[in-house]
CSV table of C-alpha atoms in Angstrom, one decimal:
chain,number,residue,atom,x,y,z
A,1,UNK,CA,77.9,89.6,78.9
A,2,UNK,CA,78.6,90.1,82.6
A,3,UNK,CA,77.2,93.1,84.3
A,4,UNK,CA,80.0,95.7,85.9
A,5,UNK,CA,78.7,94.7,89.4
A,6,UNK,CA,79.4,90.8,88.8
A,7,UNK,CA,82.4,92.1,87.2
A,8,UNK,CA,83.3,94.5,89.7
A,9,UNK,CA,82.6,92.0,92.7
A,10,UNK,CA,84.8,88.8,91.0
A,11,UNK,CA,87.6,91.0,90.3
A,12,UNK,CA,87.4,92.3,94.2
A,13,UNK,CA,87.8,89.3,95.6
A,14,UNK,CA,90.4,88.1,93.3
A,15,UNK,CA,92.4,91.6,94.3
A,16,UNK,CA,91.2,90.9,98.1
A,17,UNK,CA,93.4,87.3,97.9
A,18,UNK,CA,96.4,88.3,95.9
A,19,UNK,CA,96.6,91.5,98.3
A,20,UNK,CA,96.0,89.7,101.4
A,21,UNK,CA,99.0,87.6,100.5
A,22,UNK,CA,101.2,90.0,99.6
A,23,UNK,CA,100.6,91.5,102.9
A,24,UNK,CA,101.1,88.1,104.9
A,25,UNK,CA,104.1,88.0,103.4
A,26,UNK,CA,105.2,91.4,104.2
A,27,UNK,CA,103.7,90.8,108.0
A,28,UNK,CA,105.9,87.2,107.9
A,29,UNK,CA,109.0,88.8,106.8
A,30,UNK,CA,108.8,91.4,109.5
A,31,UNK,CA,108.8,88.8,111.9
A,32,UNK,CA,111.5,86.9,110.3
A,33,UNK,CA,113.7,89.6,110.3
A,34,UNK,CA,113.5,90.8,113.9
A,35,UNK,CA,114.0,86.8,114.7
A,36,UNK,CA,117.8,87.9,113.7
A,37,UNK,CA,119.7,87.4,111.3
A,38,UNK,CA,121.0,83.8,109.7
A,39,UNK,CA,121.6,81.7,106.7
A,40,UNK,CA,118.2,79.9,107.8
A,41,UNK,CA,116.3,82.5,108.4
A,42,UNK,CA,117.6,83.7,104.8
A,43,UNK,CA,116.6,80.7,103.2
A,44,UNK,CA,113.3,80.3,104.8
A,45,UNK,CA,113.0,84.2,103.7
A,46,UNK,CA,113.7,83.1,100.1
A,47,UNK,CA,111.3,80.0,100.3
A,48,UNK,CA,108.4,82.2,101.4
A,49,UNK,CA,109.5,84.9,98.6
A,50,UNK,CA,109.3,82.0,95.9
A,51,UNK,CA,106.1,80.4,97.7
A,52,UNK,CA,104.2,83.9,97.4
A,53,UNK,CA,105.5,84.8,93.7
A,54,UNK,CA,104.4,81.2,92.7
A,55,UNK,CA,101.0,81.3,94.5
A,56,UNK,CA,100.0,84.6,93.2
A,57,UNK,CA,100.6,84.2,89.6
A,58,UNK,CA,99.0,80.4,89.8
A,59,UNK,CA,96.1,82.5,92.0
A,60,UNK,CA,95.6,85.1,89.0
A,61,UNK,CA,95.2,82.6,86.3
A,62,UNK,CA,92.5,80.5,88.6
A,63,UNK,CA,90.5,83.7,88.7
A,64,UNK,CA,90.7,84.5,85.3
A,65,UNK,CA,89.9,80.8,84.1
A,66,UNK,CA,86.8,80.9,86.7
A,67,UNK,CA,85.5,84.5,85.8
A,68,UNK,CA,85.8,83.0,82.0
A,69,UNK,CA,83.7,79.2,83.5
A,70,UNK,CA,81.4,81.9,85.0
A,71,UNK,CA,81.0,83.9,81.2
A,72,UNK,CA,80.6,82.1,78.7
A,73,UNK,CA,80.4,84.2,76.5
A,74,UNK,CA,83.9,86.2,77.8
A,75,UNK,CA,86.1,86.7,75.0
A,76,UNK,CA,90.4,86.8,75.6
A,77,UNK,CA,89.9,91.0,76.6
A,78,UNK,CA,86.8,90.7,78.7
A,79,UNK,CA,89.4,87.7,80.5
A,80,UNK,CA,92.3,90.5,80.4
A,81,UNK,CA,89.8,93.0,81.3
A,82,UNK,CA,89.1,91.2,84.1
A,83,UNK,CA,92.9,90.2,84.9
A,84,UNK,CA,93.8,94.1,85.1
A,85,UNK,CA,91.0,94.8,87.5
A,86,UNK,CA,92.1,92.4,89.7
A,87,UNK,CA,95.5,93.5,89.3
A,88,UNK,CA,94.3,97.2,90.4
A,89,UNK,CA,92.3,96.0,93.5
A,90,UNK,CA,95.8,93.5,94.8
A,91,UNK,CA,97.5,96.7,94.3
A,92,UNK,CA,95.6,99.5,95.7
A,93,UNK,CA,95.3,97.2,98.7
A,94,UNK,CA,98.7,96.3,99.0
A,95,UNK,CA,100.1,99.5,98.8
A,96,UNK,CA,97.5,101.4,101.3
A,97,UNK,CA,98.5,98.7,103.8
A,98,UNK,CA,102.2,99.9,103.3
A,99,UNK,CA,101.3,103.3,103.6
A,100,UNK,CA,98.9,102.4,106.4
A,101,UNK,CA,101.9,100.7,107.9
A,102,UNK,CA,104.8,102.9,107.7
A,103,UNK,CA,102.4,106.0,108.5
A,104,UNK,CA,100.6,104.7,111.7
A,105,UNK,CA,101.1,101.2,112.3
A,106,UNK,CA,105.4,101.7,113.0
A,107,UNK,CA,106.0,105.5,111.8
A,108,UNK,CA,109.6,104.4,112.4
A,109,UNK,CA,110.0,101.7,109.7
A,110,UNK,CA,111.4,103.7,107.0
A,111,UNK,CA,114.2,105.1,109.4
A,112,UNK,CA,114.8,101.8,111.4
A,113,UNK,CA,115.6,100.6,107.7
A,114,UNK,CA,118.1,103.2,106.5
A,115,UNK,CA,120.1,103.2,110.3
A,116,UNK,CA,120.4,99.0,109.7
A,117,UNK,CA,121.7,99.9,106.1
A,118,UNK,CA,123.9,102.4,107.0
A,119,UNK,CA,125.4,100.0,109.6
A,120,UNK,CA,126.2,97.2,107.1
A,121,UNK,CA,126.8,99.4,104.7
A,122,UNK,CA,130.6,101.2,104.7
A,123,UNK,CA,129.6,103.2,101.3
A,124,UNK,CA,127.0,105.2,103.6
A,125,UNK,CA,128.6,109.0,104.6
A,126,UNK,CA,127.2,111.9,106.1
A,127,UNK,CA,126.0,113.3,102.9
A,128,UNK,CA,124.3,110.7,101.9
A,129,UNK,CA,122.4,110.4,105.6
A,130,UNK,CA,121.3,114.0,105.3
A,131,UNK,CA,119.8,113.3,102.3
A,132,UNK,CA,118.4,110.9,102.9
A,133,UNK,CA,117.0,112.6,106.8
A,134,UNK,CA,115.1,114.9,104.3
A,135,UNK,CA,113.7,112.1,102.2
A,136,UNK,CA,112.6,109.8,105.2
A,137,UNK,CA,108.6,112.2,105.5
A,138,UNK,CA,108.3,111.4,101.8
A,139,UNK,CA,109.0,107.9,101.6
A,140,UNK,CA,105.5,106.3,102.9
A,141,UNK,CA,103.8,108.4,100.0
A,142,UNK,CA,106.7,107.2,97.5
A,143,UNK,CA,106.5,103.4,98.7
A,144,UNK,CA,102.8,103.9,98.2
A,145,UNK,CA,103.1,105.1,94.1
A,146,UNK,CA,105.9,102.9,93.9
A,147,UNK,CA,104.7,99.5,95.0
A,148,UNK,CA,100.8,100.4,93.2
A,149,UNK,CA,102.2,101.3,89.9
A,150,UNK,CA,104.7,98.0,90.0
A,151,UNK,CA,102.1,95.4,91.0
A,152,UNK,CA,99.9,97.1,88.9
A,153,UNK,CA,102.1,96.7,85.9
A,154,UNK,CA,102.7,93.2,87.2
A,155,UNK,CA,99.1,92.0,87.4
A,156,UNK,CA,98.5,93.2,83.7
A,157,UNK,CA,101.0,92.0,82.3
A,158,UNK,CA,100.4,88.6,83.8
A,159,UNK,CA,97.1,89.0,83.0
A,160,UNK,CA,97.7,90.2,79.1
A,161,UNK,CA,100.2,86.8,79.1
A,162,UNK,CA,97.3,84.3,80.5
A,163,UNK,CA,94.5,86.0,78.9
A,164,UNK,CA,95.7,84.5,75.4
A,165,UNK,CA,94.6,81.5,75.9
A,166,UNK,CA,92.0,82.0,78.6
A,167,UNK,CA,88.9,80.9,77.3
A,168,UNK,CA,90.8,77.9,75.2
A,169,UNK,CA,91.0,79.1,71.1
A,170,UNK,CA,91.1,76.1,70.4
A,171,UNK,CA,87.7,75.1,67.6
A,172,UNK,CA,87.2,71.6,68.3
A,173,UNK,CA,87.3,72.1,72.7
A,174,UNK,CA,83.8,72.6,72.9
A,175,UNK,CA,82.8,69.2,70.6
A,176,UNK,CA,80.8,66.6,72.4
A,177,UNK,CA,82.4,63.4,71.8
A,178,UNK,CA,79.4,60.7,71.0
């Protein structure tokens, strides 16, 4: 069986790709929305959306099926184990970058976002804006739990789903033909 530093090492730089796209897509969609707003712009928003959700999960099983190439002698839970590592590096990374981000990077995010949805929005009052005045110091530390424990819970239960079948249980795959 693997040692943790292998382990450790594969599962970083799975969580290092799946993170770094999550970020580029949170980076792209920053610059889409400040392009303005348009039923282009919203489509190619939606695109990337589906391109990123796609790529990811397509991105977590090639890591799991190469960590289980790489061990073989890797059962389904050292694949899952694996798969929910990688899941907690993407996420830890993800959501200190959005911390990172809405702390020092633009401090004014969070309160650039509730003034645009109180503009579009009729249903937003005053009591509602004071509330959520007093919320807006919290919210980096909120997005931060938030989006770790969701892509967290994402990544293993994507992971529990492929690693079923990751390595094959099927008896006669590993029979030479002759």
């Amino acid at each position: 069986m693997t040692d943790k530093k292998t382990l450790f090492n594969s599962a970083g730089i799975g969580g290092l790709v799946l993170g770094g796209i999550s970020i580029a897509y949170f980076l792209i969609g920053i610059l889409i929305s400040g392009a303005g707003a348009g039923t282009g712009l919203a489509l190619l928003s939606g695109l990337l959306w589906i391109a990123k959700f796609a790529g990811c999960i397509m991105l977590m099983k090639f890591f799991m099926k190469k960590y289980s190439a790489a061990e073989p002698d890797a059962d389904s839970s050292d694949v899952f184990r694996f798969g929910r590592l990688v899941a907690l590096f993407s996420a830890l990374l993800f959501a200190a970058f959005l911390l990172a981000f809405s702390t020092y990077i633009n401090p004014s995010y969070f309160e650039d976002a509730i003034l645009t949805a109180a503009q579009n929005n009729p249903m937003f009052n005053g009591a509602m804006m004071d509330q959520l005045e007093q919320m807006l110091p919290k919210l980096p530390t909120i997005t931060f739990f938030s989006q770790f424990i969701y892509c967290w819970l994402f990544g293993v239960v994507l992971s529990a789903i492929f690693a079923r079948n990751i390595p094959s249980s099927n008896p006669f795959d590993n029979i030479d033909e002759q």
